[in-house]
Backbone as CSV, one residue per row, in Angstrom:
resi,resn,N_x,N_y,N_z,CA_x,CA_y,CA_z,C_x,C_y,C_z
1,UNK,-74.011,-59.891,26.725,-72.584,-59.925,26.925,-71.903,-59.368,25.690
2,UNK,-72.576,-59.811,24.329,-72.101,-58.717,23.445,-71.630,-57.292,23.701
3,UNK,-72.904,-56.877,23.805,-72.726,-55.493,23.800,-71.801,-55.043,25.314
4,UNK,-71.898,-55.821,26.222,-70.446,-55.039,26.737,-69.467,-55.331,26.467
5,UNK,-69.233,-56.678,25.803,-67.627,-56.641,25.125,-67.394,-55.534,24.205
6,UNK,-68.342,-55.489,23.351,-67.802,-54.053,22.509,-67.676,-53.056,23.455
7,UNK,-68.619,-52.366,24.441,-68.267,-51.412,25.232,-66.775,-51.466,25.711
8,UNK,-66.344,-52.717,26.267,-65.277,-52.764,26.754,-63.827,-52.470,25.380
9,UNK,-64.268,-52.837,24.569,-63.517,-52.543,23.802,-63.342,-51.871,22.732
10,UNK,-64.760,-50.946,22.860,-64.852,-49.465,22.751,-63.846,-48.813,23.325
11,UNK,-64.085,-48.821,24.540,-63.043,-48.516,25.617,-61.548,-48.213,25.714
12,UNK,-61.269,-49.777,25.635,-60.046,-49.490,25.253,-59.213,-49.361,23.974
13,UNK,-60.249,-48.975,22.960,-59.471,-48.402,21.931,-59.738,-47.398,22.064
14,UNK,-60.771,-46.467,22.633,-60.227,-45.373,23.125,-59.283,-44.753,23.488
15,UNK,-59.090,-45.402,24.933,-58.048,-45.366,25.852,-56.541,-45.320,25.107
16,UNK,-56.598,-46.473,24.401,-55.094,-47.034,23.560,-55.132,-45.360,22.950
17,UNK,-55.545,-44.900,22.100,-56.063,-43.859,21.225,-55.503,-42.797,22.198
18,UNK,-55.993,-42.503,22.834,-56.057,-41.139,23.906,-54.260,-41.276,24.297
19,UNK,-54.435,-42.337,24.686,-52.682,-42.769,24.987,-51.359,-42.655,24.142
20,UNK,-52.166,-43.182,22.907,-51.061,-42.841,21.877,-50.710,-41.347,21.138
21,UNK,-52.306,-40.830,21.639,-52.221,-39.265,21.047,-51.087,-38.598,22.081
22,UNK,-51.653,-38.976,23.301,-50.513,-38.065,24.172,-48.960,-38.143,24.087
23,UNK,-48.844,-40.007,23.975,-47.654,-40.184,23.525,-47.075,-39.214,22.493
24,UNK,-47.742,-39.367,21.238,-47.025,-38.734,20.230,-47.172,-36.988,20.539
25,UNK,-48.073,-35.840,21.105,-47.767,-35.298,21.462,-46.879,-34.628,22.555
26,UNK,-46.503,-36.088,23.453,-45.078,-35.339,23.973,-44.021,-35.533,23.450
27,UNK,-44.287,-36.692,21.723,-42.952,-36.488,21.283,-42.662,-35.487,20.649
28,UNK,-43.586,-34.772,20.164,-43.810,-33.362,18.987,-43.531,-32.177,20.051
29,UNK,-43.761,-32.500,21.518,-43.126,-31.415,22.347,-41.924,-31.421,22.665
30,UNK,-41.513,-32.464,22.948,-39.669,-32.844,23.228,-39.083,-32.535,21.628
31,UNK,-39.395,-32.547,20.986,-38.980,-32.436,19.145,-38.669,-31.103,19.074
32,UNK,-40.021,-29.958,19.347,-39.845,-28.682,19.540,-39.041,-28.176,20.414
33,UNK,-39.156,-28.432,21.616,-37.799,-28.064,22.564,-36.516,-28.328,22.149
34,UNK,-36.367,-29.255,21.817,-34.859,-29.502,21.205,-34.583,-28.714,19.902
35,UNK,-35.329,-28.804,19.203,-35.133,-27.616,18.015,-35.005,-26.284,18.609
36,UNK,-35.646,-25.754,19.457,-35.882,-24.581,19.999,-34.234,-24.798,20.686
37,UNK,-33.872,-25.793,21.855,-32.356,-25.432,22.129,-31.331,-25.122,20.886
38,UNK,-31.335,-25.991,20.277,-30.803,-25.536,19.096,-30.838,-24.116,18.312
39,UNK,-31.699,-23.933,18.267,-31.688,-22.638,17.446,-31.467,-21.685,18.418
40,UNK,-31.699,-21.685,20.143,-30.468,-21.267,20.929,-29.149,-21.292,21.055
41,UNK,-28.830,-22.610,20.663,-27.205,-22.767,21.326,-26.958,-21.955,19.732
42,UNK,-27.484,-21.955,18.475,-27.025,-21.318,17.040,-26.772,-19.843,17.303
43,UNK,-28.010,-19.655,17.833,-28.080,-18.063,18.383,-26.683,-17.557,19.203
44,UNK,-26.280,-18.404,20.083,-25.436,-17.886,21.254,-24.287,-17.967,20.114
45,UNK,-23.966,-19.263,19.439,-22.747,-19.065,18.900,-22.503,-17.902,18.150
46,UNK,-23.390,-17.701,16.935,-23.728,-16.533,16.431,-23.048,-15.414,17.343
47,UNK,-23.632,-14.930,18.079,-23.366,-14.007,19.099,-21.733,-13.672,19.452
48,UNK,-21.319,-15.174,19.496,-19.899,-14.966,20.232,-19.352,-14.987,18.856
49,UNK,-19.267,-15.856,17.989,-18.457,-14.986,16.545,-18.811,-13.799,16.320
50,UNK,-19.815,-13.469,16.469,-19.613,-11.735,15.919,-19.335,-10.916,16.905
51,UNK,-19.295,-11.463,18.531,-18.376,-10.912,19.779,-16.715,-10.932,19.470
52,UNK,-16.422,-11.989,18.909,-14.645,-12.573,18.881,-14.297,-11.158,17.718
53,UNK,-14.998,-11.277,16.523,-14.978,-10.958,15.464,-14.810,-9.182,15.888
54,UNK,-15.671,-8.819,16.368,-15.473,-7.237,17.064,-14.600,-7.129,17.615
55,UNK,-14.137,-7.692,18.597,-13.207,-7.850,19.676,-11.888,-7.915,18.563
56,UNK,-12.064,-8.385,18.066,-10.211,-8.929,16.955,-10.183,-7.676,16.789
57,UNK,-11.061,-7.025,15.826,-11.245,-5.972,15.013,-10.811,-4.891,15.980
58,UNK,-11.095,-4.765,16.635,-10.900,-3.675,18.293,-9.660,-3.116,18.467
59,UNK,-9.294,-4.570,18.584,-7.722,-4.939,19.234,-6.718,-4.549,18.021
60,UNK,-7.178,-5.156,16.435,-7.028,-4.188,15.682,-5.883,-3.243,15.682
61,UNK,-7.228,-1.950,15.440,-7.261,-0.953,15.359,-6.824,-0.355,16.709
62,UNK,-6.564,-0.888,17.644,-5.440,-0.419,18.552,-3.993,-0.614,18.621
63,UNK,-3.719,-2.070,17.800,-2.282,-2.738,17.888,-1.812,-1.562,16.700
64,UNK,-2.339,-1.509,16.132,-2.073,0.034,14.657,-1.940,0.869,15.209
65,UNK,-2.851,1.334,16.341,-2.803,3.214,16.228,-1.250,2.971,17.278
66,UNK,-1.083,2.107,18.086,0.087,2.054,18.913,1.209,1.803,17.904
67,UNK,1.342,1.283,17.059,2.504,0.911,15.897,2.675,2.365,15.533
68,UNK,1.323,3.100,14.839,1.721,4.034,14.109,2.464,5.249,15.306
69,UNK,2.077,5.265,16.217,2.351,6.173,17.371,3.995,5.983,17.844
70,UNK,3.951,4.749,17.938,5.478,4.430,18.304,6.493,4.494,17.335
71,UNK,6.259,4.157,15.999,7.220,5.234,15.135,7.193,6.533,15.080
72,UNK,6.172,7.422,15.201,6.257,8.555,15.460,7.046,9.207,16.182
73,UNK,7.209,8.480,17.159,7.554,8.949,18.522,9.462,8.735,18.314
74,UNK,9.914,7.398,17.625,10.809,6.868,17.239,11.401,7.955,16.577
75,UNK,10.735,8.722,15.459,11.648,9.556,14.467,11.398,10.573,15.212
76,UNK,10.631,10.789,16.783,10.767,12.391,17.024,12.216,12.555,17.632
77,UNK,12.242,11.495,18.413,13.518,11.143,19.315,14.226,10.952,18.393
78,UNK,14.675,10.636,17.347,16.349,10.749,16.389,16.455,12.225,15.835
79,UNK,15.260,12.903,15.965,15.039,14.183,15.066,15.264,14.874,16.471
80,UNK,14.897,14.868,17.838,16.292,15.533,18.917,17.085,15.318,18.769
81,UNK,17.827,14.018,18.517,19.071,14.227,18.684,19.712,14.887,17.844
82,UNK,19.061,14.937,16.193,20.085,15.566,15.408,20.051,16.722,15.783
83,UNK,18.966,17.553,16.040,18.778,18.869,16.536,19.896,19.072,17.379
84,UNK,20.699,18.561,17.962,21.752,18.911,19.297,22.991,18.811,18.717
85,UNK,23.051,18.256,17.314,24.903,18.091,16.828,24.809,19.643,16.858
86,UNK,26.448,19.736,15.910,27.035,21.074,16.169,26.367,21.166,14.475
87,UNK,26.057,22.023,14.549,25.842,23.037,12.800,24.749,22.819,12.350
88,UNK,23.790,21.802,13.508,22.336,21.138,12.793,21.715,22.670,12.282
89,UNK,20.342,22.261,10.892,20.093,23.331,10.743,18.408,23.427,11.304
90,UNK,18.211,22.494,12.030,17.145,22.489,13.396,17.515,23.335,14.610
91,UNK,18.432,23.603,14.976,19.234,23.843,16.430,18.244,25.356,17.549
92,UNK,18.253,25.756,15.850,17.007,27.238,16.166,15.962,26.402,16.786
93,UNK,15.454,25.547,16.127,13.911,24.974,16.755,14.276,24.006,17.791
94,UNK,14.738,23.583,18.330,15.087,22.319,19.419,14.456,22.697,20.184
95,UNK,13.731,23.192,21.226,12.935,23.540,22.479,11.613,22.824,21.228
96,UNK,11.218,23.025,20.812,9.708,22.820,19.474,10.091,21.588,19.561
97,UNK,10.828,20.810,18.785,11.849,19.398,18.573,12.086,18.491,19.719
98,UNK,12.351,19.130,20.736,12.302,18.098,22.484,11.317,18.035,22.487
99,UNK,9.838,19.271,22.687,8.848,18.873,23.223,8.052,18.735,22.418
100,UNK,7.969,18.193,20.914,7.298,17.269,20.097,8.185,15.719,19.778
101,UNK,9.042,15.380,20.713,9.558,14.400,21.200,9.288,13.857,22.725
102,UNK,9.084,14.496,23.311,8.373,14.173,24.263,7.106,13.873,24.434
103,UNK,6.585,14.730,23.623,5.170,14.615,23.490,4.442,13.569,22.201
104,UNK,5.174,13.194,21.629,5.338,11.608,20.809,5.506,10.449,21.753
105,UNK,6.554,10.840,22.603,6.899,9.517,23.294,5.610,9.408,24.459
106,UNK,4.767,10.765,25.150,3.732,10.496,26.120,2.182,9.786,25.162
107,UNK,2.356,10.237,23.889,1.116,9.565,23.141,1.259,7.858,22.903
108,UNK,2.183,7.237,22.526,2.935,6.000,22.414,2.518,5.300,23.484
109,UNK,3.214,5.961,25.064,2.647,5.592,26.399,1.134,5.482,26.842
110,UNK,0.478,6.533,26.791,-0.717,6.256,26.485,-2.018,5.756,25.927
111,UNK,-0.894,5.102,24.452,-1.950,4.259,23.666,-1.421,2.246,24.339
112,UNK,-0.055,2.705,24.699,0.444,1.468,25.317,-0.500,0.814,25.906
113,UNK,-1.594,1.664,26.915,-2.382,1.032,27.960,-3.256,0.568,27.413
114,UNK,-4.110,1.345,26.631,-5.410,0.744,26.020,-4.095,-0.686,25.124
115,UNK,-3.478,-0.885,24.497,-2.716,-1.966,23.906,-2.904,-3.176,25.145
116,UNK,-2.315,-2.796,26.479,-2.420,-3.621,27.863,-3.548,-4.373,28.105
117,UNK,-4.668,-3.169,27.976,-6.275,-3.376,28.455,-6.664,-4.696,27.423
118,UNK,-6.330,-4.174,26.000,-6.949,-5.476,25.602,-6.472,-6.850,25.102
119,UNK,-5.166,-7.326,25.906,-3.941,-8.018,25.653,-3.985,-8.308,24.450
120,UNK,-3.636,-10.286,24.394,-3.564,-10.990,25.806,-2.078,-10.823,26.124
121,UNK,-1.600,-11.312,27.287,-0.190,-11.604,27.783,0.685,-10.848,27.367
122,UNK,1.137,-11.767,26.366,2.207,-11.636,24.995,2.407,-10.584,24.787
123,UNK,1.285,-10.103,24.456,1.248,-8.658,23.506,1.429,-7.090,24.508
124,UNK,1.006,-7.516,25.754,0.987,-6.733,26.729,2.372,-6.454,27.103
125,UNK,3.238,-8.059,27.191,4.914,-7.733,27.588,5.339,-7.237,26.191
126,UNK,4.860,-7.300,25.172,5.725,-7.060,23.975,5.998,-5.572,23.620
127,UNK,4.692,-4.562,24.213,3.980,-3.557,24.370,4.972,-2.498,25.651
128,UNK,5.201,-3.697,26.463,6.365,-3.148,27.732,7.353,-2.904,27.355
129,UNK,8.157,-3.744,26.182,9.304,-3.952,25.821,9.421,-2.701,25.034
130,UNK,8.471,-2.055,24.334,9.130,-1.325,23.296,8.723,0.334,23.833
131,UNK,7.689,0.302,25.025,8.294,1.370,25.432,9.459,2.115,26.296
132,UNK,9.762,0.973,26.779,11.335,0.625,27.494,12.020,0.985,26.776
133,UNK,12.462,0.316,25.260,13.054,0.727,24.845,12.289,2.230,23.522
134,UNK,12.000,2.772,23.523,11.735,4.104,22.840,11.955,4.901,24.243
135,UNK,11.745,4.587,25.476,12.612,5.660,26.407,14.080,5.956,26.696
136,UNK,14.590,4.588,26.303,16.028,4.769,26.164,16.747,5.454,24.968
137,UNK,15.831,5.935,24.052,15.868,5.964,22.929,16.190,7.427,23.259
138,UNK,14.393,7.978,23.800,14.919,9.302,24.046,15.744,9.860,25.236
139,UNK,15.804,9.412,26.245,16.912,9.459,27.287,18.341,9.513,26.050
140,UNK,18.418,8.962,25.669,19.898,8.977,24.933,19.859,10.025,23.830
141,UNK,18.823,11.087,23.473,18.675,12.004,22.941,19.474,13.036,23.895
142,UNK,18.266,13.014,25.416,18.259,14.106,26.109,19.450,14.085,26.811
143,UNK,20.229,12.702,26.890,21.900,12.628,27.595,22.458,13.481,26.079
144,UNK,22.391,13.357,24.824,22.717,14.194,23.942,22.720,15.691,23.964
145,UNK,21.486,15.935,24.085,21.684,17.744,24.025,22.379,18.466,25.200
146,UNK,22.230,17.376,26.946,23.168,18.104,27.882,24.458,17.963,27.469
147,UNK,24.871,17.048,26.917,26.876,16.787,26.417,26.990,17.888,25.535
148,UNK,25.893,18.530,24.547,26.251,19.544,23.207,26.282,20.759,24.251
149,UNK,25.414,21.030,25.260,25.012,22.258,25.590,25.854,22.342,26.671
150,UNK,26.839,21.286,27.257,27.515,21.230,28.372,29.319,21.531,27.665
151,UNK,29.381,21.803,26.518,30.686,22.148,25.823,30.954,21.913,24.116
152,UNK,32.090,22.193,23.424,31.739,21.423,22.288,32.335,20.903,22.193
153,UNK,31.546,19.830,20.881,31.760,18.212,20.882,32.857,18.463,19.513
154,UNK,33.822,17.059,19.467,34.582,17.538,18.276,34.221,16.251,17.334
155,UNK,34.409,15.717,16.323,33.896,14.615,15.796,33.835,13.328,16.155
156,UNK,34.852,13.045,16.999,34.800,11.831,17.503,33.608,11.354,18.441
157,UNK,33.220,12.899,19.558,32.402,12.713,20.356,31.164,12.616,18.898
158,UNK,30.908,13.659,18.107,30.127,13.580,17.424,29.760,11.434,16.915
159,UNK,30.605,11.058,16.275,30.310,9.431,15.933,29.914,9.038,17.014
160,UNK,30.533,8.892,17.952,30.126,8.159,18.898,28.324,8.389,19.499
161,UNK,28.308,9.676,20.149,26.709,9.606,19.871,25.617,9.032,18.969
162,UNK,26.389,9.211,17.529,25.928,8.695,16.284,25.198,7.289,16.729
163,UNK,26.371,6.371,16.721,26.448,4.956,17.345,25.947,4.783,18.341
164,UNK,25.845,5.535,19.785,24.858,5.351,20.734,23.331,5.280,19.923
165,UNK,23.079,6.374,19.663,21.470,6.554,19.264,21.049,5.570,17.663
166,UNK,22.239,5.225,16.877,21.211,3.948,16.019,21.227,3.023,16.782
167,UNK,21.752,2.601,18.154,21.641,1.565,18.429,20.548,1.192,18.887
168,UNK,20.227,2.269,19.834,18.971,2.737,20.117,17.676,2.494,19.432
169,UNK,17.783,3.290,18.439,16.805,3.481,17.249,16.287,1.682,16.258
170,UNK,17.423,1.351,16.297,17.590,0.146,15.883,17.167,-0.952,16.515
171,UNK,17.304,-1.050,17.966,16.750,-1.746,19.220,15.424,-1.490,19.242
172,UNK,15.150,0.028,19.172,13.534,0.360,19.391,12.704,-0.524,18.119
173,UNK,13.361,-0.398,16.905,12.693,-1.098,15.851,12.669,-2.686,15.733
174,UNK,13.724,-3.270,16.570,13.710,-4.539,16.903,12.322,-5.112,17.717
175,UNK,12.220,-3.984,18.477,11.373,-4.213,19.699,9.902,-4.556,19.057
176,UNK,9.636,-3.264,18.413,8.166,-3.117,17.681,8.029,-4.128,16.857
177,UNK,8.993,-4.759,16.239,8.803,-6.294,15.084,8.012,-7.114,15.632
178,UNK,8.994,-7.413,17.251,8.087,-8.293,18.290,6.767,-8.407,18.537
179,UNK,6.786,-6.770,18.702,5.230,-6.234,19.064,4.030,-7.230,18.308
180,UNK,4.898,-6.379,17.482,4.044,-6.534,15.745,3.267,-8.111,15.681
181,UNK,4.899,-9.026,15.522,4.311,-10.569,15.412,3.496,-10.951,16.495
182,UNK,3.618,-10.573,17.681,2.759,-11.188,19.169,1.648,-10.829,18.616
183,UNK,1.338,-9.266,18.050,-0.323,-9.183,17.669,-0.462,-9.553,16.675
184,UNK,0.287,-10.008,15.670,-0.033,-10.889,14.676,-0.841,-12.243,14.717
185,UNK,0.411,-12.987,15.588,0.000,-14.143,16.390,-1.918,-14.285,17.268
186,UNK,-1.797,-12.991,17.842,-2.894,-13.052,18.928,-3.825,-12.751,17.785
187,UNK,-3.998,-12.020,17.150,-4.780,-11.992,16.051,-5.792,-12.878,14.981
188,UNK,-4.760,-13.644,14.799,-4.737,-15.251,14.344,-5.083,-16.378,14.692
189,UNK,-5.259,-16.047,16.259,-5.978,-17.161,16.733,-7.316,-17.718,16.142
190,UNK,-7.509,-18.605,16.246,-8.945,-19.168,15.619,-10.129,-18.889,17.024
191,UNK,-11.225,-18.882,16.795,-12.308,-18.049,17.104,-12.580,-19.684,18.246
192,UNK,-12.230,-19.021,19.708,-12.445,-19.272,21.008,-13.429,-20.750,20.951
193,UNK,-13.272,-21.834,21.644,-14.368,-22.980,21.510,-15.823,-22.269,22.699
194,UNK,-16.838,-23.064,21.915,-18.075,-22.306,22.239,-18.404,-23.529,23.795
């Protein structure tokens, strides 16, 4: 009877043994998996900060090239209108002068969209607003050169245009401030929850 009690408890310290090994190797496997999620979910975040981080940067270098475009476009349209007073010493070049005013104001428009494409919201209406107004801007050029070319103007008409178009000009620059702070704002946001 000895010797099978030890057998028997040979046995089950085996057993206990075999049991506890497995135990502790599925804790060293659940240990690794969870480290392993981890150094996934690190990975993904990773990923999306240097996604946000591109993306800012993007948006960027678009909220600029549209700033720089829309002043452009701003001084082409005051630089028609002067072209249309009486004695300007542009007046020779004005056909050159409209349609590098026009063609300021279609680049502006065109960078508008990519501005749209990569908002958000805000920046998209803010983006609406100021080409609205830089068209009124030049509309109130091109109502200018038909009044010069439709008779002549004597000074009074002269001020008064004056005063139409800074208002203009002045509005348009109001507008772009907006712009400006909305992509400031959107800019600034802190980096999206993961």
């Amino acid at each position: 009877m000895g010797m099978f009690g030890t057998l028997i408890g040979s046995g089950l310290t085996g057993f206990f043994a075999l049991r506890s090994e497995r135990a502790n190797q599925q804790a060293l496997e659940q240990q690794e998996e969870r480290q392993s999620r981890r150094r996934e979910r690190l990975q993904e975040l990773d990923l999306r900060l240097e996604h946000h981080r591109w993306r800012r940067e993007h948006r960027k270098a678009i909220y600029e090239e549209f700033a720089v475009k829309f002043q452009t476009a701003r001084i082409a349209a005051l630089d028609y209108h002067r072209c249309c007073l009486p004695g300007a010493p542009e007046a020779a070049q004005r056909e050159e002068i409209r349609l590098r005013g026009r063609m300021a104001y279609r680049e502006a428009l065109q960078t508008s969209y990519a501005v749209e494409l990569q908002g958000p919201e805000e920046v998209a209406a803010r983006v609406d607003d100021c080409i609205a107004s830089l068209r009124d801007l030049l509309t109130c050029a091109e109502g200018h050169e038909a009044r010069a070319l439709a008779g002549a103007l004597n000074s009074v008409d002269v001020v008064e245009m004056d005063g139409q178009i800074t208002a203009c000009f002045e509005d348009a620059q109001h507008v772009l401030r907006l712009f400006i702070r909305a992509g400031r704002e959107a800019l600034d946001r802190p980096t999206p929850p993961v």
